[in-house]
CSV table of C-alpha atoms in Angstrom, one decimal:
chain,number,residue,atom,x,y,z
A,1,MET,CA,-15.6,-24.4,5.8
A,2,SER,CA,-15.1,-22.5,9.4
A,3,PHE,CA,-14.1,-19.1,10.6
A,4,THR,CA,-11.8,-18.8,13.6
A,5,LEU,CA,-9.9,-16.0,15.2
A,6,LYS,CA,-7.0,-17.3,17.3
A,7,ASP,CA,-5.8,-15.5,20.4
A,8,GLY,CA,-2.2,-17.4,20.7
A,9,ASN,CA,-3.5,-21.0,21.3
A,10,THR,CA,-7.0,-20.4,22.0
A,11,PRO,CA,-9.4,-20.4,19.0
A,12,PHE,CA,-12.7,-18.5,19.0
A,13,GLN,CA,-15.0,-20.0,16.2
A,14,PHE,CA,-17.5,-17.8,14.9
A,15,PRO,CA,-21.2,-19.8,14.9
A,16,VAL,CA,-22.7,-18.6,11.8
A,17,ASN,CA,-20.7,-18.5,8.6
A,18,PRO,CA,-20.8,-15.0,6.6
A,19,GLU,CA,-22.4,-15.2,3.2
A,20,GLU,CA,-19.2,-13.5,1.8
A,21,VAL,CA,-16.0,-12.1,2.7
A,22,ASN,CA,-14.4,-8.8,1.0
A,23,ILE,CA,-10.9,-8.8,0.9
A,24,SER,CA,-9.3,-5.4,-0.2
A,25,ARG,CA,-5.9,-5.0,-1.8
A,26,SER,CA,-3.9,-2.3,-3.1
A,27,LYS,CA,-0.4,-1.0,-3.8
A,28,GLY,CA,1.1,2.2,-2.3
A,29,TYR,CA,3.2,4.8,-4.5
A,30,GLU,CA,5.3,7.6,-3.9
A,31,THR,CA,4.9,10.7,-6.5
A,32,VAL,CA,7.9,12.7,-7.0
A,33,ASN,CA,7.7,15.8,-9.0
A,34,MET,CA,11.0,16.3,-11.3
A,35,LEU,CA,11.8,20.1,-12.3
A,36,GLU,CA,10.9,20.3,-15.9
A,37,HIS,CA,9.9,16.6,-16.4
A,38,GLY,CA,6.6,16.6,-14.6
A,39,GLU,CA,5.4,13.8,-12.0
A,40,PHE,CA,7.0,10.0,-11.5
A,41,ASP,CA,5.5,7.3,-9.5
A,42,PHE,CA,7.4,4.4,-7.7
A,43,ALA,CA,5.7,1.8,-6.0
A,44,GLN,CA,6.4,1.2,-2.3
A,45,GLY,CA,5.0,-2.1,-2.3
A,46,GLU,CA,1.7,-3.5,-1.1
A,47,LYS,CA,-0.6,-2.0,1.4
A,48,VAL,CA,-2.1,-3.6,4.3
A,49,LYS,CA,-5.3,-5.7,3.5
A,50,GLU,CA,-8.6,-5.3,4.6
A,51,ILE,CA,-10.9,-8.1,5.5
A,52,THR,CA,-14.6,-7.3,5.6
A,53,PHE,CA,-17.6,-9.8,6.8
A,54,SER,CA,-20.9,-9.7,8.3
A,55,SER,CA,-22.7,-12.5,10.7
A,56,PHE,CA,-24.7,-12.7,13.7
A,57,PHE,CA,-24.5,-14.7,17.1
A,58,PRO,CA,-27.8,-16.3,17.5
A,59,LYS,CA,-29.5,-16.9,21.0
A,60,ARG,CA,-30.3,-20.5,20.3
A,61,PHE,CA,-27.9,-23.2,18.5
A,62,ASP,CA,-29.5,-24.4,15.6
A,63,PRO,CA,-27.7,-27.4,13.6
A,64,SER,CA,-29.1,-26.5,10.4
A,65,TYR,CA,-27.0,-23.3,10.1
A,66,CYS,CA,-24.5,-23.0,13.1
A,67,MET,CA,-21.2,-24.7,13.2
A,68,ASP,CA,-20.3,-26.4,16.4
A,69,GLU,CA,-22.3,-27.0,19.4
A,70,LYS,CA,-19.2,-27.4,21.6
A,71,SER,CA,-18.0,-23.9,20.9
A,72,PHE,CA,-21.3,-22.1,21.0
A,73,LEU,CA,-21.1,-18.9,23.3
A,74,ASP,CA,-24.1,-16.8,24.4
A,75,PRO,CA,-24.3,-13.9,21.9
A,76,ARG,CA,-23.2,-11.2,24.8
A,77,VAL,CA,-20.1,-13.4,25.7
A,78,ALA,CA,-19.3,-13.8,21.9
A,79,MET,CA,-19.3,-10.0,21.6
A,80,ASN,CA,-17.4,-9.3,25.0
A,81,VAL,CA,-14.7,-11.7,23.4
A,82,LEU,CA,-14.8,-9.5,20.0
A,83,ASN,CA,-14.8,-6.3,21.8
A,84,THR,CA,-11.8,-7.7,24.1
A,85,PHE,CA,-9.9,-8.7,21.0
A,86,LEU,CA,-10.7,-5.2,19.6
A,87,ILE,CA,-9.0,-3.2,22.3
A,88,SER,CA,-6.1,-5.6,22.3
A,89,LYS,CA,-2.5,-4.4,21.2
A,90,LYS,CA,-1.6,-7.9,20.2
A,91,PRO,CA,-2.3,-9.5,16.9
A,92,LEU,CA,-4.7,-12.3,16.1
A,93,ARG,CA,-4.5,-15.1,13.3
A,94,PHE,CA,-7.5,-15.3,11.1
A,95,ILE,CA,-8.2,-18.6,9.7
A,96,ILE,CA,-10.8,-19.7,7.1
A,97,SER,CA,-10.8,-23.3,6.6
A,98,GLU,CA,-10.3,-24.8,3.0
A,99,THR,CA,-8.8,-21.9,1.9
A,100,GLY,CA,-5.3,-20.1,2.0
A,101,VAL,CA,-6.6,-17.7,4.6
A,102,ASN,CA,-4.4,-17.8,7.3
A,103,VAL,CA,-3.1,-14.4,8.4
A,104,PRO,CA,-2.2,-12.2,11.8
A,105,VAL,CA,-4.7,-9.5,11.9
A,106,PHE,CA,-6.2,-6.7,14.1
A,107,ILE,CA,-9.6,-6.1,14.7
A,108,VAL,CA,-10.0,-2.5,13.8
A,109,SER,CA,-14.2,-1.9,13.4
A,110,LEU,CA,-16.6,-3.9,14.8
A,111,ASN,CA,-20.4,-2.9,15.0
A,112,SER,CA,-23.4,-4.7,16.4
A,113,SER,CA,-27.0,-4.5,15.9
A,114,PHE,CA,-30.3,-5.9,16.8
A,115,ARG,CA,-33.2,-6.9,14.7
A,116,GLY,CA,-37.1,-7.1,15.8
A,117,GLY,CA,-38.6,-10.4,16.2
A,118,GLU,CA,-35.1,-11.9,16.6
A,119,THR,CA,-34.7,-11.9,20.6
A,120,GLY,CA,-31.4,-12.4,22.1
A,121,ASP,CA,-29.5,-12.7,18.3
A,122,ILE,CA,-26.9,-9.9,17.8
A,123,TYR,CA,-25.9,-9.1,14.2
A,124,PHE,CA,-22.1,-7.5,13.6
A,125,ASP,CA,-19.8,-6.2,11.1
A,126,LEU,CA,-16.3,-6.7,11.4
A,127,THR,CA,-13.2,-5.2,9.7
A,128,LEU,CA,-9.7,-6.9,9.9
A,129,ARG,CA,-6.2,-5.3,9.1
A,130,THR,CA,-3.3,-7.9,8.2
A,131,TRP,CA,-0.7,-7.1,10.2
A,132,ARG,CA,3.1,-7.2,9.4
A,133,ASP,CA,6.0,-7.1,11.5
A,134,SER,CA,7.8,-3.6,11.7
A,135,LYS,CA,11.2,-5.1,11.7
A,136,VAL,CA,13.1,-4.1,8.6
A,137,GLU,CA,14.5,-6.8,6.4
A,138,LYS,CA,17.9,-7.2,4.8
A,139,VAL,CA,17.9,-6.5,1.1
A,140,GLY,CA,20.6,-8.3,-1.2
A,141,SER,CA,23.4,-6.2,-3.0
A,142,ALA,CA,21.5,-7.1,-6.2
A,143,ALA,CA,17.8,-5.7,-5.1
A,144,SER,CA,19.5,-2.3,-3.8
A,145,GLY,CA,21.6,-1.9,-6.7
A,146,SER,CA,18.7,-2.4,-8.9
A,147,LYS,CA,16.4,0.2,-6.8
A,148,SER,CA,19.1,2.9,-6.5
A,149,GLY,CA,20.2,2.4,-10.1
A,150,SER,CA,16.3,3.2,-11.3
A,151,ARG,CA,16.4,6.4,-9.2
A,152,THR,CA,19.8,7.4,-10.2
A,153,ASP,CA,18.8,7.4,-14.0
A,154,LEU,CA,15.8,9.5,-13.3
A,155,LYS,CA,18.2,12.2,-11.3
A,156,LYS,CA,20.4,11.8,-14.4
A,157,SER,CA,17.6,12.8,-16.8
A,158,SER,CA,17.3,16.2,-14.9
A,159,LYS,CA,20.9,17.1,-14.8
A,160,THR,CA,21.2,20.8,-15.2
A,161,TYR,CA,24.0,22.7,-16.5
A,162,THR,CA,25.4,26.5,-15.7
A,163,VAL,CA,26.5,28.3,-18.8
A,164,LYS,CA,30.1,29.7,-18.7
A,165,SER,CA,31.5,32.8,-20.5
A,166,GLY,CA,32.4,31.7,-24.1
A,167,ASP,CA,29.8,28.6,-24.2
A,168,SER,CA,27.8,27.9,-26.9
A,169,LEU,CA,25.1,25.1,-27.4
A,170,SER,CA,27.2,22.9,-29.5
A,171,LYS,CA,30.2,23.4,-27.1
A,172,ILE,CA,28.1,22.1,-24.1
A,173,ALA,CA,26.2,19.6,-26.5
A,174,LYS,CA,29.9,18.4,-27.1
A,175,LEU,CA,30.9,18.2,-23.1
A,176,GLU,CA,27.6,16.9,-21.8
A,177,LEU,CA,26.3,14.8,-24.6
A,178,GLY,CA,29.6,13.7,-26.3
A,179,SER,CA,28.3,15.3,-29.7
A,180,SER,CA,28.1,19.0,-30.8
A,181,SER,CA,25.2,17.8,-33.2
A,182,LYS,CA,23.3,17.7,-30.2
A,183,TRP,CA,22.9,21.3,-29.4
A,184,ASN,CA,19.1,21.3,-30.7
A,185,GLU,CA,18.0,18.8,-28.0
A,186,ILE,CA,19.4,21.3,-25.1
A,187,TYR,CA,17.9,23.9,-26.8
A,188,LYS,CA,14.3,22.2,-27.2
A,189,LEU,CA,14.4,21.8,-23.6
A,190,ASN,CA,15.6,25.1,-22.7
A,191,ALA,CA,13.7,27.3,-25.3
A,192,LYS,CA,11.6,29.4,-22.7
A,193,ILE,CA,15.1,30.2,-21.1
A,194,ILE,CA,17.5,31.0,-24.0
A,195,GLY,CA,14.7,32.6,-26.0
A,196,SER,CA,14.0,32.6,-29.8
A,197,ASP,CA,17.9,33.1,-30.9
A,198,PRO,CA,19.9,29.6,-29.9
A,199,ASN,CA,23.1,31.6,-30.3
A,200,ARG,CA,22.4,33.9,-27.5
A,201,ILE,CA,23.2,32.0,-24.4
A,202,LYS,CA,24.0,33.8,-21.0
A,203,PRO,CA,26.6,33.2,-18.5
A,204,GLY,CA,24.9,32.1,-15.5
A,205,GLN,CA,21.8,30.6,-17.0
A,206,LYS,CA,21.0,27.0,-16.0
A,207,LEU,CA,20.2,24.6,-18.6
A,208,VAL,CA,18.5,21.5,-18.3
A,209,MET,CA,20.3,18.4,-20.2
A,210,PRO,CA,18.6,15.5,-22.1
């Protein structure tokens, strides 16, 4: 197994494999507060992944743990390569052989340290974030219809009705819900506005429909 960053066609192979690699995944949500009905979450798709690992650049090549002598670099030279990648505005490709990891990334964090008794070795902590093209993909009519449909349903659930002169809850229920017997559903949602007597509704009152 090898760990490689590619800048175009130029590979940079890490000489010592990290003990572990952490890949963080999460999903984004948009929270909408709808009057009288509380909060609703709408999934916004997968967030950008973060990949983190730690390793070191040894001063001397040791075949017992170093990967490839041909690509072996002096630790200071290797750190300069990573620093160049860090400030670059062009995405790299991160590849872990023998796995399914082969993704475009940016280096977003690079920390280095030195340890007593290990002269010349440079240790580092690296954080990568996966990159996605900002071009907007065209969505088929079926998919867009489904998305807009779900939003529309929620908007319908918070529809309001403005009371007019001569209205009653049973009349409104017949008009809006198709059955005068559903007047009690309207009353339960609007008891604070109407008061204790469901027969005393006033023109101008805005009632939330079930």
